[in-house]
């Protein structure tokens, strides 16, 4: 395979962070800093609400791997690299490999549930403190945990597949059933793996001991697996109505007698409804993400190193607008000094917070503290009340319809 032209960013360990304020190294100190972050009025001219920007570390407590944590994919599997978008589109063999691994990993992702961190974000919304969420995660935990709090899935979602020709979407569950029908030997193997408990454990070391590597995007790697035998279907709409290609010709979409993809096809490729590595985020999603930042007065960054530029630029946009930023993440964050430059060294959280703690433990405790200290008879802390109805959730209406 030709060496990829795209480089995976920041796979090495990032520099350790500086805790801000310095008292936030303990749980009480971190709670006090974040309490001040939420309680203090937003800078003049900015809305009083907070936008959350989250990453893969938030889902670790749900049993999923992250990318750059201590036991993240880039740490424990030095040979791992995601499939590139151009590879997926151009190579039948690459798609076989991708869908075989996804087939094995789907049951674990499908059965996983939002954890206390996701539910704490829901509670912050119900307290009137968070108006919207922008997540890099593709596991759908945010919309499941807080369906009434607007969520923009910056990098898409694994709960569906999408055709690269007609752009129709199909439920991933239905697609999984088709993959099982077309690959009975693989389906039988998956049942054996599930029965062994290898997919049920949340310990990545135990999974590796059983010959399995689970990645954050929901796929399972099996060394020496015969991926070339795997079969997958074509887009049913394009199969019935072959599309017109860019050159004006009619696309070829055919399947064998059992419904498996024909290698001669020129259209009807189904892909996961995520932004694959090397694929661009749509202009519509970019605009919605920027709108979420622009309609808030603070940003809370949760469980992400901001290694991908699509996320980092949103934090930088918040900084450029004068928004206080709080970061809760285990390990370093890309260019984080930028977000805390020119800050009063004596400030206690109102201007910014940097905490190196687990969201699983910190966020629920923070919610309890905020509830305890909120003004009786109100839906928010002392200061300007934040109404979800006034949070300009309209930015998301097209994304959620």
PDB file of C-alpha atoms in Angstrom, residues 99-346:
ATOM      1  CA  UNK A  99     -16.397  -3.434   7.318  1.00  0.00           C
ATOM      2  CA  UNK A 100     -15.086  -6.736   8.721  1.00  0.00           C
ATOM      3  CA  UNK A 101     -13.512  -4.927  11.670  1.00  0.00           C
ATOM      4  CA  UNK A 102     -16.560  -2.724  12.111  1.00  0.00           C
ATOM      5  CA  UNK A 103     -18.822  -5.783  12.019  1.00  0.00           C
ATOM      6  CA  UNK A 104     -16.927  -7.313  14.934  1.00  0.00           C
ATOM      7  CA  UNK A 105     -16.878  -4.096  16.948  1.00  0.00           C
ATOM      8  CA  UNK A 106     -20.429  -2.890  16.425  1.00  0.00           C
ATOM      9  CA  UNK A 107     -22.062  -4.980  19.135  1.00  0.00           C
ATOM     10  CA  UNK A 108     -19.787  -3.515  21.821  1.00  0.00           C
ATOM     11  CA  UNK A 109     -20.425   0.039  20.691  1.00  0.00           C
ATOM     12  CA  UNK A 110     -24.147  -0.571  20.281  1.00  0.00           C
ATOM     13  CA  UNK A 111     -24.455  -2.040  23.784  1.00  0.00           C
ATOM     14  CA  UNK A 112     -22.341   0.639  25.478  1.00  0.00           C
ATOM     15  CA  UNK A 113     -24.148   3.413  27.324  1.00  0.00           C
ATOM     16  CA  UNK A 114     -23.535   7.036  28.292  1.00  0.00           C
ATOM     17  CA  UNK A 115     -21.737   7.374  31.611  1.00  0.00           C
ATOM     18  CA  UNK A 116     -21.895   9.770  34.542  1.00  0.00           C
ATOM     19  CA  UNK A 117     -19.903  12.386  32.630  1.00  0.00           C
ATOM     20  CA  UNK A 118     -22.501  12.577  29.856  1.00  0.00           C
ATOM     21  CA  UNK A 119     -25.301  12.724  32.397  1.00  0.00           C
ATOM     22  CA  UNK A 120     -23.504  15.509  34.260  1.00  0.00           C
ATOM     23  CA  UNK A 121     -23.490  17.530  31.032  1.00  0.00           C
ATOM     24  CA  UNK A 122     -27.249  16.937  30.880  1.00  0.00           C
ATOM     25  CA  UNK A 123     -27.564  18.198  34.451  1.00  0.00           C
ATOM     26  CA  UNK A 124     -25.540  21.324  33.659  1.00  0.00           C
ATOM     27  CA  UNK A 125     -28.021  21.997  30.874  1.00  0.00           C
ATOM     28  CA  UNK A 126     -30.953  21.517  33.220  1.00  0.00           C
ATOM     29  CA  UNK A 127     -29.333  23.973  35.649  1.00  0.00           C
ATOM     30  CA  UNK A 128     -29.349  26.539  32.849  1.00  0.00           C
ATOM     31  CA  UNK A 129     -25.557  26.673  32.692  1.00  0.00           C
ATOM     32  CA  UNK A 130     -24.846  24.895  29.398  1.00  0.00           C
ATOM     33  CA  UNK A 131     -26.732  25.851  26.247  1.00  0.00           C
ATOM     34  CA  UNK A 132     -25.249  23.445  23.691  1.00  0.00           C
ATOM     35  CA  UNK A 133     -22.670  20.723  23.085  1.00  0.00           C
ATOM     36  CA  UNK A 134     -20.228  20.261  20.223  1.00  0.00           C
ATOM     37  CA  UNK A 135     -18.688  16.791  20.348  1.00  0.00           C
ATOM     38  CA  UNK A 136     -15.958  15.129  18.332  1.00  0.00           C
ATOM     39  CA  UNK A 137     -17.282  11.743  19.407  1.00  0.00           C
ATOM     40  CA  UNK A 138     -19.143   9.495  16.993  1.00  0.00           C
ATOM     41  CA  UNK A 139     -20.713   7.195  19.614  1.00  0.00           C
ATOM     42  CA  UNK A 140     -24.017   9.143  19.957  1.00  0.00           C
ATOM     43  CA  UNK A 141     -23.738   9.158  23.764  1.00  0.00           C
ATOM     44  CA  UNK A 142     -24.386  12.886  24.039  1.00  0.00           C
ATOM     45  CA  UNK A 143     -27.746  12.931  22.216  1.00  0.00           C
ATOM     46  CA  UNK A 144     -28.756   9.775  24.098  1.00  0.00           C
ATOM     47  CA  UNK A 145     -27.850  11.238  27.496  1.00  0.00           C
ATOM     48  CA  UNK A 146     -29.433  14.659  26.952  1.00  0.00           C
ATOM     49  CA  UNK A 147     -31.875  14.698  24.012  1.00  0.00           C
ATOM     50  CA  UNK A 148     -33.244  18.089  25.097  1.00  0.00           C
ATOM     51  CA  UNK A 149     -29.815  19.749  25.121  1.00  0.00           C
ATOM     52  CA  UNK A 150     -28.720  20.583  21.541  1.00  0.00           C
ATOM     53  CA  UNK A 151     -25.764  18.497  20.378  1.00  0.00           C
ATOM     54  CA  UNK A 152     -23.725  18.972  17.225  1.00  0.00           C
ATOM     55  CA  UNK A 153     -21.744  15.875  16.234  1.00  0.00           C
ATOM     56  CA  UNK A 154     -18.758  17.530  14.594  1.00  0.00           C
ATOM     57  CA  UNK A 155     -17.326  14.349  13.101  1.00  0.00           C
ATOM     58  CA  UNK A 156     -20.603  12.563  12.390  1.00  0.00           C
ATOM     59  CA  UNK A 157     -21.997   9.402  13.976  1.00  0.00           C
ATOM     60  CA  UNK A 158     -21.650   5.637  13.704  1.00  0.00           C
ATOM     61  CA  UNK A 159     -25.361   4.939  14.184  1.00  0.00           C
ATOM     62  CA  UNK A 160     -25.912   5.180  10.422  1.00  0.00           C
ATOM     63  CA  UNK A 161     -24.311   4.491   7.079  1.00  0.00           C
ATOM     64  CA  UNK A 162     -24.489   6.939   4.194  1.00  0.00           C
ATOM     65  CA  UNK A 163     -24.186   6.454   0.432  1.00  0.00           C
ATOM     66  CA  UNK A 164     -21.378   8.403  -1.208  1.00  0.00           C
ATOM     67  CA  UNK A 165     -23.433   8.726  -4.411  1.00  0.00           C
ATOM     68  CA  UNK A 166     -27.019   9.566  -3.402  1.00  0.00           C
ATOM     69  CA  UNK A 167     -26.319  10.533   0.265  1.00  0.00           C
ATOM     70  CA  UNK A 168     -29.232   8.506   1.616  1.00  0.00           C
ATOM     71  CA  UNK A 169     -28.677   7.274   5.165  1.00  0.00           C
ATOM     72  CA  UNK A 170     -29.484   3.821   6.545  1.00  0.00           C
ATOM     73  CA  UNK A 171     -29.538   2.578  10.163  1.00  0.00           C
ATOM     74  CA  UNK A 172     -26.325   0.842  11.198  1.00  0.00           C
ATOM     75  CA  UNK A 173     -28.360  -1.909  12.886  1.00  0.00           C
ATOM     76  CA  UNK A 174     -29.950  -2.837   9.564  1.00  0.00           C
ATOM     77  CA  UNK A 175     -26.560  -2.763   7.866  1.00  0.00           C
ATOM     78  CA  UNK A 176     -25.169  -5.057  10.591  1.00  0.00           C
ATOM     79  CA  UNK A 177     -27.902  -7.582   9.852  1.00  0.00           C
ATOM     80  CA  UNK A 178     -26.983  -7.496   6.167  1.00  0.00           C
ATOM     81  CA  UNK A 179     -23.309  -8.033   6.946  1.00  0.00           C
ATOM     82  CA  UNK A 180     -24.208 -11.032   9.129  1.00  0.00           C
ATOM     83  CA  UNK A 181     -26.371 -12.515   6.353  1.00  0.00           C
ATOM     84  CA  UNK A 182     -23.629 -12.094   3.749  1.00  0.00           C
ATOM     85  CA  UNK A 183     -20.880 -13.425   6.042  1.00  0.00           C
ATOM     86  CA  UNK A 184     -22.208 -16.424   8.013  1.00  0.00           C
ATOM     87  CA  UNK A 185     -18.733 -17.660   8.993  1.00  0.00           C
ATOM     88  CA  UNK A 186     -17.825 -14.250  10.378  1.00  0.00           C
ATOM     89  CA  UNK A 187     -21.186 -14.061  12.150  1.00  0.00           C
ATOM     90  CA  UNK A 188     -20.518 -17.404  13.827  1.00  0.00           C
ATOM     91  CA  UNK A 189     -17.054 -16.207  14.840  1.00  0.00           C
ATOM     92  CA  UNK A 190     -18.562 -13.033  16.325  1.00  0.00           C
ATOM     93  CA  UNK A 191     -20.907 -15.148  18.456  1.00  0.00           C
ATOM     94  CA  UNK A 192     -17.890 -17.078  19.762  1.00  0.00           C
ATOM     95  CA  UNK A 193     -16.041 -13.852  20.572  1.00  0.00           C
ATOM     96  CA  UNK A 194     -19.059 -12.446  22.384  1.00  0.00           C
ATOM     97  CA  UNK A 195     -19.497 -15.683  24.326  1.00  0.00           C
ATOM     98  CA  UNK A 196     -15.828 -15.576  25.396  1.00  0.00           C
ATOM     99  CA  UNK A 197     -16.362 -12.221  27.070  1.00  0.00           C
ATOM    100  CA  UNK A 198     -13.553 -10.626  25.097  1.00  0.00           C
ATOM    101  CA  UNK A 199     -15.793  -7.779  23.941  1.00  0.00           C
ATOM    102  CA  UNK A 200     -17.496  -7.321  27.311  1.00  0.00           C
ATOM    103  CA  UNK A 201     -14.406  -6.400  29.322  1.00  0.00           C
ATOM    104  CA  UNK A 202     -13.488  -2.730  29.636  1.00  0.00           C
ATOM    105  CA  UNK A 203      -9.819  -3.587  30.243  1.00  0.00           C
ATOM    106  CA  UNK A 204      -7.804  -3.044  27.023  1.00  0.00           C
ATOM    107  CA  UNK A 205      -5.013  -5.297  28.353  1.00  0.00           C
ATOM    108  CA  UNK A 206      -7.482  -8.165  28.765  1.00  0.00           C
ATOM    109  CA  UNK A 207      -8.800  -7.618  25.245  1.00  0.00           C
ATOM    110  CA  UNK A 208      -5.287  -7.744  23.824  1.00  0.00           C
ATOM    111  CA  UNK A 209      -4.591 -10.915  25.812  1.00  0.00           C
ATOM    112  CA  UNK A 210      -7.530 -12.502  23.975  1.00  0.00           C
ATOM    113  CA  UNK A 211      -6.150 -11.391  20.614  1.00  0.00           C
ATOM    114  CA  UNK A 212      -8.422  -8.387  20.159  1.00  0.00           C
ATOM    115  CA  UNK A 213      -7.681  -4.708  19.730  1.00  0.00           C
ATOM    116  CA  UNK A 214     -10.635  -2.353  20.106  1.00  0.00           C
ATOM    117  CA  UNK A 215     -10.374   1.133  18.616  1.00  0.00           C
ATOM    118  CA  UNK A 216     -12.337   4.311  19.468  1.00  0.00           C
ATOM    119  CA  UNK A 217     -14.226   4.326  16.175  1.00  0.00           C
ATOM    120  CA  UNK A 218     -15.919   1.055  17.073  1.00  0.00           C
ATOM    121  CA  UNK A 219     -13.841  -1.406  15.067  1.00  0.00           C
ATOM    122  CA  UNK A 220     -11.977  -4.499  16.253  1.00  0.00           C
ATOM    123  CA  UNK A 221      -8.571  -5.453  14.941  1.00  0.00           C
ATOM    124  CA  UNK A 222      -7.734  -9.142  14.616  1.00  0.00           C
ATOM    125  CA  UNK A 223      -4.144  -9.821  13.545  1.00  0.00           C
ATOM    126  CA  UNK A 224      -3.937 -12.267  10.633  1.00  0.00           C
ATOM    127  CA  UNK A 225      -7.713 -12.199  10.042  1.00  0.00           C
ATOM    128  CA  UNK A 226      -8.780 -13.143   6.462  1.00  0.00           C
ATOM    129  CA  UNK A 227     -10.407  -9.807   5.701  1.00  0.00           C
ATOM    130  CA  UNK A 228     -10.351 -10.519   1.960  1.00  0.00           C
ATOM    131  CA  UNK A 229     -13.221 -13.003   2.371  1.00  0.00           C
ATOM    132  CA  UNK A 230     -15.592 -10.385   3.804  1.00  0.00           C
ATOM    133  CA  UNK A 231     -18.585  -9.201   1.774  1.00  0.00           C
ATOM    134  CA  UNK A 232     -20.758  -6.105   2.048  1.00  0.00           C
ATOM    135  CA  UNK A 233     -23.841  -4.712   0.259  1.00  0.00           C
ATOM    136  CA  UNK A 234     -24.330  -1.773  -2.084  1.00  0.00           C
ATOM    137  CA  UNK A 235     -26.635   1.179  -1.512  1.00  0.00           C
ATOM    138  CA  UNK A 236     -30.186  -0.155  -2.091  1.00  0.00           C
ATOM    139  CA  UNK A 237     -31.391   3.125  -3.600  1.00  0.00           C
ATOM    140  CA  UNK A 238     -28.538   3.282  -6.109  1.00  0.00           C
ATOM    141  CA  UNK A 239     -29.006  -0.414  -6.888  1.00  0.00           C
ATOM    142  CA  UNK A 240     -32.607   0.316  -7.880  1.00  0.00           C
ATOM    143  CA  UNK A 241     -31.852   3.709  -9.435  1.00  0.00           C
ATOM    144  CA  UNK A 242     -28.243   3.905 -10.691  1.00  0.00           C
ATOM    145  CA  UNK A 243     -27.054   7.515 -10.325  1.00  0.00           C
ATOM    146  CA  UNK A 244     -25.595   9.798 -12.959  1.00  0.00           C
ATOM    147  CA  UNK A 245     -21.853  10.296 -12.463  1.00  0.00           C
ATOM    148  CA  UNK A 246     -19.946  13.572 -12.694  1.00  0.00           C
ATOM    149  CA  UNK A 247     -18.973  12.868 -16.318  1.00  0.00           C
ATOM    150  CA  UNK A 248     -22.618  12.376 -17.286  1.00  0.00           C
ATOM    151  CA  UNK A 249     -22.434   8.601 -17.593  1.00  0.00           C
ATOM    152  CA  UNK A 250     -24.701   6.207 -15.737  1.00  0.00           C
ATOM    153  CA  UNK A 251     -23.137   4.649 -12.656  1.00  0.00           C
ATOM    154  CA  UNK A 252     -22.806   0.890 -12.464  1.00  0.00           C
ATOM    155  CA  UNK A 253     -24.270  -0.679  -9.320  1.00  0.00           C
ATOM    156  CA  UNK A 254     -24.558  -4.470  -9.245  1.00  0.00           C
ATOM    157  CA  UNK A 255     -24.601  -7.249  -6.648  1.00  0.00           C
ATOM    158  CA  UNK A 256     -24.168 -11.002  -6.809  1.00  0.00           C
ATOM    159  CA  UNK A 257     -27.015 -13.484  -6.354  1.00  0.00           C
ATOM    160  CA  UNK A 258     -26.853 -13.051  -2.558  1.00  0.00           C
ATOM    161  CA  UNK A 259     -26.699  -9.277  -2.623  1.00  0.00           C
ATOM    162  CA  UNK A 260     -22.965  -8.706  -2.137  1.00  0.00           C
ATOM    163  CA  UNK A 261     -21.064  -5.836  -3.747  1.00  0.00           C
ATOM    164  CA  UNK A 262     -19.628  -6.326  -7.246  1.00  0.00           C
ATOM    165  CA  UNK A 263     -16.003  -5.195  -7.662  1.00  0.00           C
ATOM    166  CA  UNK A 264     -16.872  -3.616 -11.019  1.00  0.00           C
ATOM    167  CA  UNK A 265     -19.268  -1.069  -9.479  1.00  0.00           C
ATOM    168  CA  UNK A 266     -18.680   2.638 -10.011  1.00  0.00           C
ATOM    169  CA  UNK A 267     -21.273   4.037  -7.567  1.00  0.00           C
ATOM    170  CA  UNK A 268     -23.386   3.144  -4.533  1.00  0.00           C
ATOM    171  CA  UNK A 269     -20.610   2.852  -1.940  1.00  0.00           C
ATOM    172  CA  UNK A 270     -21.915   2.893   1.625  1.00  0.00           C
ATOM    173  CA  UNK A 271     -19.657   4.433   4.274  1.00  0.00           C
ATOM    174  CA  UNK A 272     -20.111   5.109   7.990  1.00  0.00           C
ATOM    175  CA  UNK A 273     -21.825   8.467   8.549  1.00  0.00           C
ATOM    176  CA  UNK A 274     -18.658   9.870  10.087  1.00  0.00           C
ATOM    177  CA  UNK A 275     -15.986  12.229   8.830  1.00  0.00           C
ATOM    178  CA  UNK A 276     -13.198   9.820   7.924  1.00  0.00           C
ATOM    179  CA  UNK A 277      -9.543  10.740   8.178  1.00  0.00           C
ATOM    180  CA  UNK A 278      -8.708  12.941   5.196  1.00  0.00           C
ATOM    181  CA  UNK A 279     -12.371  13.818   4.566  1.00  0.00           C
ATOM    182  CA  UNK A 280     -13.561  17.395   4.971  1.00  0.00           C
ATOM    183  CA  UNK A 281     -16.237  18.488   7.411  1.00  0.00           C
ATOM    184  CA  UNK A 282     -19.181  19.944   5.519  1.00  0.00           C
ATOM    185  CA  UNK A 283     -19.567  23.718   5.352  1.00  0.00           C
ATOM    186  CA  UNK A 284     -22.967  23.382   7.004  1.00  0.00           C
ATOM    187  CA  UNK A 285     -21.510  21.587  10.035  1.00  0.00           C
ATOM    188  CA  UNK A 286     -18.636  24.077  10.286  1.00  0.00           C
ATOM    189  CA  UNK A 287     -21.088  26.958  10.311  1.00  0.00           C
ATOM    190  CA  UNK A 288     -23.237  25.303  12.968  1.00  0.00           C
ATOM    191  CA  UNK A 289     -20.207  24.648  15.175  1.00  0.00           C
ATOM    192  CA  UNK A 290     -19.074  28.240  14.845  1.00  0.00           C
ATOM    193  CA  UNK A 291     -22.598  29.387  15.637  1.00  0.00           C
ATOM    194  CA  UNK A 292     -22.589  27.331  18.830  1.00  0.00           C
ATOM    195  CA  UNK A 293     -19.406  29.117  19.930  1.00  0.00           C
ATOM    196  CA  UNK A 294     -20.675  32.545  18.912  1.00  0.00           C
ATOM    197  CA  UNK A 295     -23.905  32.087  20.856  1.00  0.00           C
ATOM    198  CA  UNK A 296     -22.104  31.361  24.136  1.00  0.00           C
ATOM    199  CA  UNK A 297     -20.043  33.391  26.556  1.00  0.00           C
ATOM    200  CA  UNK A 298     -17.863  30.573  27.939  1.00  0.00           C
ATOM    201  CA  UNK A 299     -16.418  27.286  26.701  1.00  0.00           C
ATOM    202  CA  UNK A 300     -16.009  24.096  28.744  1.00  0.00           C
ATOM    203  CA  UNK A 301     -13.585  21.668  27.081  1.00  0.00           C
ATOM    204  CA  UNK A 302     -13.999  18.090  28.280  1.00  0.00           C
ATOM    205  CA  UNK A 303     -11.746  15.051  27.825  1.00  0.00           C
ATOM    206  CA  UNK A 304      -9.982  16.006  24.609  1.00  0.00           C
ATOM    207  CA  UNK A 305      -6.418  16.895  23.668  1.00  0.00           C
ATOM    208  CA  UNK A 306      -7.795  19.070  20.824  1.00  0.00           C
ATOM    209  CA  UNK A 307      -5.306  17.327  18.528  1.00  0.00           C
ATOM    210  CA  UNK A 308      -7.616  17.613  15.520  1.00  0.00           C
ATOM    211  CA  UNK A 309      -7.668  21.073  13.981  1.00  0.00           C
ATOM    212  CA  UNK A 310     -11.456  20.992  13.531  1.00  0.00           C
ATOM    213  CA  UNK A 311     -11.824  21.044  17.331  1.00  0.00           C
ATOM    214  CA  UNK A 312      -8.812  23.203  18.173  1.00  0.00           C
ATOM    215  CA  UNK A 313     -10.017  25.989  15.893  1.00  0.00           C
ATOM    216  CA  UNK A 314     -13.286  26.180  17.832  1.00  0.00           C
ATOM    217  CA  UNK A 315     -11.422  26.664  21.111  1.00  0.00           C
ATOM    218  CA  UNK A 316      -9.246  29.265  19.405  1.00  0.00           C
ATOM    219  CA  UNK A 317     -12.378  31.000  18.121  1.00  0.00           C
ATOM    220  CA  UNK A 318     -13.707  31.112  21.685  1.00  0.00           C
ATOM    221  CA  UNK A 319     -10.430  32.602  22.901  1.00  0.00           C
ATOM    222  CA  UNK A 320     -10.437  35.220  20.135  1.00  0.00           C
ATOM    223  CA  UNK A 321     -13.967  36.249  21.163  1.00  0.00           C
ATOM    224  CA  UNK A 322     -12.764  36.836  24.716  1.00  0.00           C
ATOM    225  CA  UNK A 323     -14.605  33.810  26.143  1.00  0.00           C
ATOM    226  CA  UNK A 324     -13.264  32.274  29.364  1.00  0.00           C
ATOM    227  CA  UNK A 325     -12.216  28.663  28.736  1.00  0.00           C
ATOM    228  CA  UNK A 326     -12.158  25.800  31.231  1.00  0.00           C
ATOM    229  CA  UNK A 327     -10.354  22.596  30.227  1.00  0.00           C
ATOM    230  CA  UNK A 328     -10.830  19.295  32.067  1.00  0.00           C
ATOM    231  CA  UNK A 329      -8.570  16.661  30.550  1.00  0.00           C
ATOM    232  CA  UNK A 330      -6.155  13.980  31.679  1.00  0.00           C
ATOM    233  CA  UNK A 331      -2.889  14.817  29.932  1.00  0.00           C
ATOM    234  CA  UNK A 332      -1.742  17.696  27.776  1.00  0.00           C
ATOM    235  CA  UNK A 333      -3.773  19.664  25.254  1.00  0.00           C
ATOM    236  CA  UNK A 334      -2.569  20.968  21.914  1.00  0.00           C
ATOM    237  CA  UNK A 335      -1.336  24.552  22.240  1.00  0.00           C
ATOM    238  CA  UNK A 336      -3.148  25.049  25.526  1.00  0.00           C
ATOM    239  CA  UNK A 337      -0.925  27.944  26.611  1.00  0.00           C
ATOM    240  CA  UNK A 338      -2.708  29.944  23.903  1.00  0.00           C
ATOM    241  CA  UNK A 339      -5.998  29.690  25.769  1.00  0.00           C
ATOM    242  CA  UNK A 340      -4.610  30.982  29.066  1.00  0.00           C
ATOM    243  CA  UNK A 341      -2.286  33.733  27.862  1.00  0.00           C
ATOM    244  CA  UNK A 342      -2.548  37.217  29.435  1.00  0.00           C
ATOM    245  CA  UNK A 343      -4.583  35.904  32.350  1.00  0.00           C
ATOM    246  CA  UNK A 344      -4.444  37.471  35.788  1.00  0.00           C
ATOM    247  CA  UNK A 345      -2.322  35.024  37.833  1.00  0.00           C
ATOM    248  CA  UNK A 346      -4.459  35.787  40.880  1.00  0.00           C
TER     249      UNK A 346
END
